[in-house]
């Protein structure tokens, strides 16, 4: 039985790798991509999503364009990591596949209302604006969502865009608050786990050795996007955040975590967007999130490399 998913994304090299992993995995039925502003403005993410699907030979997956800015705040982007286009590294051709005309938020609402309850999993890989807007516009969809498996947040590994906050949550903290209080089953893949699965040279070499166009493109993407994190952290490799969401769906046994409360800071300028994880269950706040804390890093890269090899 394939698992039906919708990927909400702000590509972004690591988003691209996640999309490729999903496109290569028959266990998953990717119903659509919904695109959001984040790593770079929507004008780029809407193009990058289609470039990646064409690279994967998966133009059967429709692309719906969502929100171009957070619910309340000005957009914060990350060109310093991802480059001007958001997909710097490989030279991918301009897409020829069309976008869908329906807005991404309305697509989420209509699709969740039409599908049998509990059959669609949402996989947000960027700021949660589209997901939150759908939940605000149509609260009836919340019980219809099977699960939200998102990349975002940080606690033990602290922030990456500020000392306190991870980028996806920081860009639209109000959207994260809507999602965290939605009552939907949520699995969070935070920096605490993505920082434990680094793209070391042997792992990058294995991807480069695949020899197909997808492997070559991923190699170029990661060689570009890693430079910022290598300089910042001084580690032997850079994290590749978003594909962990897809790998969790494919092989949850690679990951460990616990059901705890996660609350997002909305008021303090100093810690805006911080995900306060009650990991030791000190409070009586509702345990609203399965918070992933660790990963079998080599198992993740073995899975990723194996699946990339199945693509064109
Ligand atoms: O903090 C990492 C997250 O922010 C990833 O999803 C990356 O693509 C960026 O969106
Ligand atoms: Ca992303």
Tab-separated table of N, CA and C in Angstrom, residues 43-197:
chain	number	residue	atom	x	y	z
A	43	UNK	N	9.277	33.503	-6.506
A	43	UNK	CA	9.572	33.589	-7.953
A	43	UNK	C	10.622	32.555	-8.363
A	44	UNK	N	11.487	32.184	-7.413
A	44	UNK	CA	12.504	31.165	-7.706
A	44	UNK	C	12.030	29.766	-7.273
A	45	UNK	N	11.395	29.691	-6.094
A	45	UNK	CA	11.022	28.346	-5.621
A	45	UNK	C	10.010	27.687	-6.563
A	46	UNK	N	9.123	28.485	-7.181
A	46	UNK	CA	8.113	27.937	-8.098
A	46	UNK	C	8.786	27.374	-9.372
A	47	UNK	N	9.912	27.922	-9.739
A	47	UNK	CA	10.670	27.415	-10.908
A	47	UNK	C	11.495	26.203	-10.495
A	48	UNK	N	12.153	26.299	-9.341
A	48	UNK	CA	13.034	25.224	-8.888
A	48	UNK	C	12.275	23.914	-8.684
A	49	UNK	N	11.058	24.014	-8.175
A	49	UNK	CA	10.267	22.787	-7.954
A	49	UNK	C	10.069	22.045	-9.268
A	50	UNK	N	9.797	22.778	-10.326
A	50	UNK	CA	9.564	22.147	-11.637
A	50	UNK	C	10.870	21.659	-12.273
A	51	UNK	N	11.959	22.400	-12.034
A	51	UNK	CA	13.267	21.943	-12.536
A	51	UNK	C	13.594	20.565	-11.952
A	52	UNK	N	13.322	20.399	-10.656
A	52	UNK	CA	13.684	19.143	-9.982
A	52	UNK	C	12.806	18.001	-10.479
A	53	UNK	N	11.524	18.248	-10.665
A	53	UNK	CA	10.632	17.194	-11.172
A	53	UNK	C	11.039	16.783	-12.585
A	54	UNK	N	11.457	17.732	-13.405
A	54	UNK	CA	11.906	17.385	-14.767
A	54	UNK	C	13.220	16.607	-14.715
A	55	UNK	N	14.086	16.986	-13.800
A	55	UNK	CA	15.347	16.237	-13.602
A	55	UNK	C	15.036	14.777	-13.261
A	56	UNK	N	14.019	14.580	-12.412
A	56	UNK	CA	13.652	13.225	-11.953
A	56	UNK	C	12.816	12.471	-12.983
A	57	UNK	N	12.401	13.159	-14.057
A	57	UNK	CA	11.498	12.518	-15.020
A	57	UNK	C	10.104	12.310	-14.443
A	58	UNK	N	9.683	13.179	-13.562
A	58	UNK	CA	8.410	13.026	-12.848
A	58	UNK	C	7.499	14.229	-13.062
A	59	UNK	N	7.329	14.605	-14.326
A	59	UNK	CA	6.430	15.729	-14.593
A	59	UNK	C	4.972	15.331	-14.435
A	60	UNK	N	4.728	14.075	-14.042
A	60	UNK	CA	3.367	13.650	-13.687
A	60	UNK	C	2.941	14.223	-12.338
A	61	UNK	N	3.896	14.687	-11.557
A	61	UNK	CA	3.579	15.268	-10.231
A	61	UNK	C	3.243	16.742	-10.426
A	62	UNK	N	2.033	17.177	-10.094
A	62	UNK	CA	1.655	18.576	-10.322
A	62	UNK	C	2.265	19.510	-9.289
A	63	UNK	N	2.474	20.746	-9.719
A	63	UNK	CA	3.045	21.786	-8.844
A	63	UNK	C	2.014	22.893	-8.656
A	64	UNK	N	1.725	23.184	-7.367
A	64	UNK	CA	0.780	24.259	-7.019
A	64	UNK	C	1.549	25.342	-6.270
A	65	UNK	N	1.360	26.567	-6.679
A	65	UNK	CA	2.097	27.678	-6.089
A	65	UNK	C	1.317	28.262	-4.913
A	66	UNK	N	1.975	28.404	-3.781
A	66	UNK	CA	1.331	28.896	-2.560
A	66	UNK	C	1.721	30.325	-2.221
A	67	UNK	N	1.989	30.539	-0.948
A	67	UNK	CA	2.156	31.900	-0.427
A	67	UNK	C	3.560	32.468	-0.689
A	68	UNK	N	3.569	33.775	-0.953
A	68	UNK	CA	4.849	34.423	-1.278
A	68	UNK	C	5.452	35.160	-0.088
A	69	UNK	N	4.800	35.048	1.074
A	69	UNK	CA	5.387	35.661	2.274
A	69	UNK	C	4.718	35.054	3.502
A	70	UNK	N	5.359	35.223	4.681
A	70	UNK	CA	4.785	34.685	5.915
A	70	UNK	C	3.437	35.325	6.239
A	71	UNK	N	2.739	34.734	7.210
A	71	UNK	CA	1.393	35.204	7.563
A	71	UNK	C	1.408	36.644	8.045
A	72	UNK	N	2.400	37.002	8.831
A	72	UNK	CA	2.381	38.344	9.449
A	72	UNK	C	3.647	39.138	9.169
A	73	UNK	N	4.735	38.466	8.873
A	73	UNK	CA	6.033	39.159	8.881
A	73	UNK	C	6.600	39.295	7.470
A	74	UNK	N	7.646	40.108	7.351
A	74	UNK	CA	8.386	40.204	6.089
A	74	UNK	C	9.135	38.896	5.837
A	75	UNK	N	9.283	38.530	4.597
A	75	UNK	CA	10.000	37.305	4.249
A	75	UNK	C	11.488	37.454	4.566
A	76	UNK	N	12.037	36.427	5.201
A	76	UNK	CA	13.489	36.326	5.410
A	76	UNK	C	13.966	35.159	4.536
A	77	UNK	N	15.016	35.395	3.747
A	77	UNK	CA	15.487	34.352	2.825
A	77	UNK	C	16.907	33.905	3.193
A	78	UNK	N	17.428	32.935	2.457
A	78	UNK	CA	18.728	32.340	2.826
A	78	UNK	C	19.626	32.160	1.596
A	79	UNK	N	19.733	33.226	0.799
A	79	UNK	CA	20.618	33.141	-0.377
A	79	UNK	C	22.066	32.864	0.026
A	80	UNK	N	22.417	33.245	1.238
A	80	UNK	CA	23.809	33.025	1.696
A	80	UNK	C	24.138	31.524	1.753
A	81	UNK	N	23.093	30.725	1.880
A	81	UNK	CA	23.309	29.269	1.895
A	81	UNK	C	23.061	28.667	0.512
A	82	UNK	N	21.956	29.086	-0.110
A	82	UNK	CA	21.444	28.386	-1.294
A	82	UNK	C	21.781	29.075	-2.607
A	83	UNK	N	22.386	30.283	-2.540
A	83	UNK	CA	22.679	31.031	-3.754
A	83	UNK	C	21.471	31.847	-4.206
A	84	UNK	N	21.686	32.708	-5.206
A	84	UNK	CA	20.636	33.639	-5.644
A	84	UNK	C	19.383	32.920	-6.114
A	85	UNK	N	19.563	31.831	-6.846
A	85	UNK	CA	18.409	31.123	-7.425
A	85	UNK	C	17.786	30.139	-6.435
A	86	UNK	N	18.564	29.793	-5.393
A	86	UNK	CA	18.078	28.773	-4.467
A	86	UNK	C	18.464	27.372	-4.880
A	87	UNK	N	18.922	27.241	-6.117
A	87	UNK	CA	19.317	25.913	-6.605
A	87	UNK	C	20.659	26.022	-7.328
A	88	UNK	N	21.511	26.908	-6.825
A	88	UNK	CA	22.856	27.059	-7.394
A	88	UNK	C	23.621	25.752	-7.223
A	89	UNK	N	24.568	25.550	-8.147
A	89	UNK	CA	25.355	24.307	-8.135
A	89	UNK	C	25.246	23.673	-9.502
A	90	UNK	N	24.204	22.886	-9.760
A	90	UNK	CA	24.021	22.316	-11.104
A	90	UNK	C	23.420	23.351	-12.048
A	91	UNK	N	23.613	23.133	-13.352
A	91	UNK	CA	23.018	24.038	-14.332
A	91	UNK	C	21.803	23.328	-14.922
A	92	UNK	N	20.679	23.432	-14.247
A	92	UNK	CA	19.475	22.711	-14.686
A	92	UNK	C	18.698	23.572	-15.682
A	93	UNK	N	18.151	22.947	-16.727
A	93	UNK	CA	17.429	23.718	-17.753
A	93	UNK	C	16.157	24.349	-17.195
A	94	UNK	N	15.775	25.472	-17.786
A	94	UNK	CA	14.507	26.103	-17.398
A	94	UNK	C	13.383	25.079	-17.613
A	95	UNK	N	12.424	25.032	-16.705
A	95	UNK	CA	11.362	24.024	-16.810
A	95	UNK	C	10.427	24.305	-17.971
A	96	UNK	N	9.879	23.236	-18.556
A	96	UNK	CA	8.853	23.388	-19.603
A	96	UNK	C	7.486	22.981	-19.072
A	97	UNK	N	7.458	22.185	-17.968
A	97	UNK	CA	6.154	21.772	-17.425
A	97	UNK	C	5.446	22.978	-16.821
A	98	UNK	N	4.113	22.964	-16.886
A	98	UNK	CA	3.332	24.105	-16.395
A	98	UNK	C	3.057	23.963	-14.900
A	99	UNK	N	2.815	25.082	-14.268
A	99	UNK	CA	2.280	25.084	-12.898
A	99	UNK	C	0.773	24.861	-12.991
A	100	UNK	N	0.188	24.398	-11.909
A	100	UNK	CA	-1.286	24.330	-11.845
A	100	UNK	C	-1.823	25.733	-11.558
A	101	UNK	N	-3.050	25.986	-11.985
A	101	UNK	CA	-3.580	27.339	-11.801
A	101	UNK	C	-4.141	27.568	-10.398
A	102	UNK	N	-4.574	26.489	-9.729
A	102	UNK	CA	-5.168	26.662	-8.393
A	102	UNK	C	-4.088	27.061	-7.390
A	103	UNK	N	-4.426	27.925	-6.433
A	103	UNK	CA	-3.474	28.326	-5.390
A	103	UNK	C	-3.157	27.111	-4.509
A	104	UNK	N	-1.933	27.037	-4.049
A	104	UNK	CA	-1.492	25.888	-3.254
A	104	UNK	C	-2.316	25.679	-1.995
A	105	UNK	N	-2.714	26.768	-1.339
A	105	UNK	CA	-3.510	26.641	-0.115
A	105	UNK	C	-4.873	26.025	-0.448
A	106	UNK	N	-5.485	26.473	-1.529
A	106	UNK	CA	-6.799	25.926	-1.914
A	106	UNK	C	-6.677	24.479	-2.381
A	107	UNK	N	-5.539	24.162	-3.006
A	107	UNK	CA	-5.320	22.758	-3.411
A	107	UNK	C	-5.263	21.861	-2.174
A	108	UNK	N	-4.538	22.319	-1.149
A	108	UNK	CA	-4.447	21.524	0.083
A	108	UNK	C	-5.844	21.294	0.670
A	109	UNK	N	-6.623	22.348	0.755
A	109	UNK	CA	-7.974	22.255	1.332
A	109	UNK	C	-8.854	21.307	0.514
A	110	UNK	N	-8.918	21.540	-0.793
A	110	UNK	CA	-9.804	20.719	-1.633
A	110	UNK	C	-9.382	19.256	-1.640
A	111	UNK	N	-8.063	19.028	-1.682
A	111	UNK	CA	-7.578	17.647	-1.744
A	111	UNK	C	-7.857	16.903	-0.433
A	112	UNK	N	-7.627	17.580	0.684
A	112	UNK	CA	-7.863	16.932	1.986
A	112	UNK	C	-9.357	16.703	2.216
A	113	UNK	N	-10.209	17.566	1.718
A	113	UNK	CA	-11.655	17.382	1.857
A	113	UNK	C	-12.142	16.224	0.966
A	114	UNK	N	-11.509	16.096	-0.204
A	114	UNK	CA	-11.989	15.083	-1.173
A	114	UNK	C	-11.471	13.682	-0.834
A	115	UNK	N	-10.285	13.598	-0.259
A	115	UNK	CA	-9.689	12.277	0.023
A	115	UNK	C	-10.317	11.679	1.287
A	116	UNK	N	-10.364	10.352	1.371
A	116	UNK	CA	-10.843	9.741	2.625
A	116	UNK	C	-10.006	10.241	3.798
A	117	UNK	N	-10.629	10.526	4.915
A	117	UNK	CA	-9.904	11.071	6.082
A	117	UNK	C	-8.744	10.140	6.459
A	118	UNK	N	-7.640	10.772	6.794
A	118	UNK	CA	-6.503	9.998	7.305
A	118	UNK	C	-5.691	9.302	6.239
A	119	UNK	N	-5.855	9.707	4.971
A	119	UNK	CA	-5.107	9.015	3.919
A	119	UNK	C	-3.961	9.846	3.333
A	120	UNK	N	-3.893	11.123	3.691
A	120	UNK	CA	-2.842	11.965	3.105
A	120	UNK	C	-1.928	12.517	4.203
A	121	UNK	N	-0.624	12.361	3.991
A	121	UNK	CA	0.407	12.896	4.897
A	121	UNK	C	0.994	14.161	4.272
A	122	UNK	N	1.105	15.215	5.076
A	122	UNK	CA	1.735	16.449	4.603
A	122	UNK	C	3.196	16.469	5.033
A	123	UNK	N	4.065	16.843	4.095
A	123	UNK	CA	5.512	16.861	4.355
A	123	UNK	C	6.058	18.265	4.081
A	124	UNK	N	5.903	19.175	5.074
A	124	UNK	CA	6.450	20.523	4.884
A	124	UNK	C	7.963	20.544	5.055
A	125	UNK	N	8.642	21.147	4.089
A	125	UNK	CA	10.103	21.227	4.122
A	125	UNK	C	10.591	22.676	4.229
A	126	UNK	N	9.693	23.606	4.360
A	126	UNK	CA	10.029	25.035	4.438
A	126	UNK	C	9.178	25.709	5.500
A	127	UNK	N	9.100	27.038	5.467
A	127	UNK	CA	8.200	27.750	6.375
A	127	UNK	C	6.778	27.197	6.239
A	128	UNK	N	6.030	27.222	7.355
A	128	UNK	CA	4.748	26.501	7.409
A	128	UNK	C	3.560	27.349	6.942
A	129	UNK	N	3.833	28.396	6.202
A	129	UNK	CA	2.795	29.344	5.798
A	129	UNK	C	1.628	28.683	5.072
A	130	UNK	N	1.890	27.880	4.068
A	130	UNK	CA	0.794	27.259	3.298
A	130	UNK	C	-0.050	26.341	4.179
A	131	UNK	N	0.609	25.570	5.007
A	131	UNK	CA	-0.108	24.612	5.858
A	131	UNK	C	-0.998	25.365	6.851
A	132	UNK	N	-0.420	26.391	7.470
A	132	UNK	CA	-1.176	27.167	8.459
A	132	UNK	C	-2.342	27.910	7.816
A	133	UNK	N	-2.109	28.490	6.641
A	133	UNK	CA	-3.189	29.214	5.960
A	133	UNK	C	-4.326	28.270	5.611
A	134	UNK	N	-4.001	27.053	5.217
A	134	UNK	CA	-5.055	26.076	4.915
A	134	UNK	C	-5.833	25.722	6.181
A	135	UNK	N	-5.139	25.570	7.294
A	135	UNK	CA	-5.796	25.227	8.561
A	135	UNK	C	-6.655	26.377	9.074
A	136	UNK	N	-6.232	27.616	8.827
A	136	UNK	CA	-7.023	28.781	9.268
A	136	UNK	C	-8.257	28.947	8.382
A	137	UNK	N	-8.051	28.751	7.061
A	137	UNK	CA	-9.167	28.949	6.126
A	137	UNK	C	-10.185	27.820	6.224
A	138	UNK	N	-9.679	26.609	6.542
A	138	UNK	CA	-10.577	25.429	6.570
A	138	UNK	C	-10.222	24.531	7.751
A	139	UNK	N	-10.622	24.929	8.964
A	139	UNK	CA	-10.275	24.133	10.150
A	139	UNK	C	-10.763	22.686	10.063
A	140	UNK	N	-11.776	22.440	9.225
A	140	UNK	CA	-12.309	21.082	9.108
A	140	UNK	C	-11.300	20.086	8.530
A	141	UNK	N	-10.225	20.595	7.911
A	141	UNK	CA	-9.256	19.653	7.312
A	141	UNK	C	-8.343	19.024	8.368
A	142	UNK	N	-8.243	19.640	9.542
A	142	UNK	CA	-7.266	19.141	10.533
A	142	UNK	C	-7.447	17.653	10.831
A	143	UNK	N	-8.645	17.207	11.188
A	143	UNK	CA	-8.815	15.774	11.488
A	143	UNK	C	-8.691	14.869	10.271
A	144	UNK	N	-8.632	15.464	9.084
A	144	UNK	CA	-8.539	14.670	7.860
A	144	UNK	C	-7.090	14.388	7.463
A	145	UNK	N	-6.143	15.110	8.104
A	145	UNK	CA	-4.719	14.945	7.784
A	145	UNK	C	-4.178	13.737	8.546
A	146	UNK	N	-3.580	12.804	7.839
A	146	UNK	CA	-3.071	11.589	8.510
A	146	UNK	C	-1.944	11.945	9.482
A	147	UNK	N	-1.031	12.796	9.004
A	147	UNK	CA	0.138	13.175	9.810
A	147	UNK	C	0.841	14.328	9.102
A	148	UNK	N	1.482	15.171	9.884
A	148	UNK	CA	2.393	16.183	9.332
A	148	UNK	C	3.799	15.781	9.757
A	149	UNK	N	4.643	15.474	8.790
A	149	UNK	CA	6.050	15.164	9.070
A	149	UNK	C	6.866	16.318	8.499
A	150	UNK	N	7.393	17.145	9.403
A	150	UNK	CA	8.010	18.397	8.951
A	150	UNK	C	9.485	18.477	9.317
A	151	UNK	N	10.236	19.156	8.499
A	151	UNK	CA	11.606	19.525	8.850
A	151	UNK	C	11.537	20.928	9.433
A	152	UNK	N	11.977	21.036	10.702
A	152	UNK	CA	11.988	22.359	11.319
A	152	UNK	C	12.258	22.239	12.790
A	153	UNK	N	12.613	23.373	13.382
A	153	UNK	CA	12.819	23.410	14.821
A	153	UNK	C	14.215	22.984	15.232
A	154	UNK	N	14.475	23.240	16.495
A	154	UNK	CA	15.768	22.868	17.085
A	154	UNK	C	15.651	23.102	18.579
A	155	UNK	N	16.386	22.297	19.335
A	155	UNK	CA	16.404	22.565	20.768
A	155	UNK	C	17.812	22.369	21.322
A	156	UNK	N	18.286	21.121	21.299
A	156	UNK	CA	19.632	20.847	21.829
A	156	UNK	C	20.716	21.444	20.916
A	157	UNK	N	20.418	21.520	19.641
A	157	UNK	CA	21.422	22.044	18.714
A	157	UNK	C	21.234	23.528	18.419
A	158	UNK	N	20.341	24.141	19.146
A	158	UNK	CA	20.009	25.585	19.047
A	158	UNK	C	19.762	26.009	17.600
A	159	UNK	N	19.777	27.307	17.343
A	159	UNK	CA	19.289	27.823	16.065
A	159	UNK	C	20.340	27.858	14.977
A	160	UNK	N	19.862	28.077	13.731
A	160	UNK	CA	20.820	28.255	12.621
A	160	UNK	C	20.657	29.601	11.920
A	161	UNK	N	19.495	30.217	12.058
A	161	UNK	CA	19.298	31.534	11.436
A	161	UNK	C	19.411	32.635	12.485
A	162	UNK	N	19.123	32.300	13.749
A	162	UNK	CA	19.458	33.124	14.911
A	162	UNK	C	20.040	32.160	15.945
A	163	UNK	N	20.630	32.708	17.025
A	163	UNK	CA	21.167	31.775	18.035
A	163	UNK	C	20.090	30.867	18.625
A	164	UNK	N	18.807	31.277	18.489
A	164	UNK	CA	17.725	30.524	19.151
A	164	UNK	C	16.824	29.771	18.184
A	165	UNK	N	16.774	30.134	16.924
A	165	UNK	CA	15.708	29.608	16.054
A	165	UNK	C	16.228	28.957	14.775
A	166	UNK	N	15.526	27.916	14.363
A	166	UNK	CA	15.809	27.244	13.076
A	166	UNK	C	15.066	27.995	11.981
A	167	UNK	N	15.597	27.994	10.764
A	167	UNK	CA	15.122	28.866	9.681
A	167	UNK	C	13.632	28.692	9.378
A	168	UNK	N	13.158	27.465	9.135
A	168	UNK	CA	11.769	27.275	8.690
A	168	UNK	C	10.770	27.835	9.703
A	169	UNK	N	11.089	27.631	10.985
A	169	UNK	CA	10.182	28.120	12.023
A	169	UNK	C	10.319	29.628	12.181
A	170	UNK	N	11.579	30.111	12.106
A	170	UNK	CA	11.840	31.539	12.301
A	170	UNK	C	11.151	32.400	11.242
A	171	UNK	N	11.128	31.909	9.995
A	171	UNK	CA	10.570	32.723	8.900
A	171	UNK	C	9.083	32.995	9.133
A	172	UNK	N	8.365	31.967	9.651
A	172	UNK	CA	6.934	32.172	9.897
A	172	UNK	C	6.531	31.504	11.214
A	173	UNK	N	6.904	32.116	12.332
A	173	UNK	CA	6.619	31.515	13.643
A	173	UNK	C	5.131	31.417	13.948
A	174	UNK	N	4.357	32.387	13.439
A	174	UNK	CA	2.903	32.317	13.658
A	174	UNK	C	2.316	31.099	12.944
A	175	UNK	N	2.837	30.800	11.765
A	175	UNK	CA	2.359	29.610	11.042
A	175	UNK	C	2.721	28.345	11.814
A	176	UNK	N	3.923	28.320	12.365
A	176	UNK	CA	4.336	27.164	13.159
A	176	UNK	C	3.427	27.001	14.370
A	177	UNK	N	3.032	28.128	14.970
A	177	UNK	CA	2.141	28.071	16.145
A	177	UNK	C	0.780	27.491	15.775
A	178	UNK	N	0.255	27.879	14.613
A	178	UNK	CA	-1.028	27.319	14.146
A	178	UNK	C	-0.906	25.808	13.980
A	179	UNK	N	0.176	25.372	13.357
A	179	UNK	CA	0.361	23.929	13.109
A	179	UNK	C	0.538	23.174	14.421
A	180	UNK	N	1.373	23.710	15.310
A	180	UNK	CA	1.651	23.017	16.580
A	180	UNK	C	0.413	22.909	17.462
A	181	UNK	N	-0.552	23.806	17.276
A	181	UNK	CA	-1.786	23.787	18.082
A	181	UNK	C	-2.985	23.238	17.314
A	182	UNK	N	-2.715	22.590	16.180
A	182	UNK	CA	-3.812	22.145	15.290
A	182	UNK	C	-4.465	20.843	15.746
A	183	UNK	N	-3.769	20.104	16.604
A	183	UNK	CA	-4.303	18.804	17.014
A	183	UNK	C	-3.968	17.697	16.034
A	184	UNK	N	-3.290	18.060	14.922
A	184	UNK	CA	-2.897	17.050	13.935
A	184	UNK	C	-1.699	16.258	14.482
A	185	UNK	N	-1.615	14.994	14.120
A	185	UNK	CA	-0.433	14.189	14.498
A	185	UNK	C	0.790	14.794	13.801
A	186	UNK	N	1.790	15.186	14.603
A	186	UNK	CA	2.965	15.874	14.054
A	186	UNK	C	4.228	15.115	14.409
A	187	UNK	N	5.081	14.907	13.413
A	187	UNK	CA	6.446	14.421	13.647
A	187	UNK	C	7.390	15.522	13.198
A	188	UNK	N	8.286	15.915	14.101
A	188	UNK	CA	9.206	17.026	13.823
A	188	UNK	C	10.614	16.479	13.645
A	189	UNK	N	11.240	16.843	12.524
A	189	UNK	CA	12.631	16.467	12.232
A	189	UNK	C	13.470	17.728	12.396
A	190	UNK	N	14.054	17.944	13.579
A	190	UNK	CA	14.720	19.217	13.869
A	190	UNK	C	16.202	19.181	13.538
A	191	UNK	N	16.873	20.295	13.748
A	191	UNK	CA	18.321	20.326	13.541
A	191	UNK	C	19.029	19.317	14.449
A	192	UNK	N	18.416	19.041	15.618
A	192	UNK	CA	19.023	18.092	16.557
A	192	UNK	C	19.307	16.763	15.879
A	193	UNK	N	18.495	16.402	14.890
A	193	UNK	CA	18.737	15.115	14.196
A	193	UNK	C	19.458	15.333	12.872
A	194	UNK	N	19.145	16.399	12.153
A	194	UNK	CA	19.812	16.581	10.849
A	194	UNK	C	21.302	16.861	11.021
A	195	UNK	N	21.668	17.433	12.142
A	195	UNK	CA	23.092	17.674	12.423
A	195	UNK	C	23.842	16.390	12.780
A	196	UNK	N	23.119	15.295	12.919
A	196	UNK	CA	23.766	14.005	13.228
A	196	UNK	C	23.906	13.140	11.984
A	197	UNK	N	23.555	13.676	10.826
A	197	UNK	CA	23.674	12.934	9.568
A	197	UNK	C	24.361	13.834	8.552
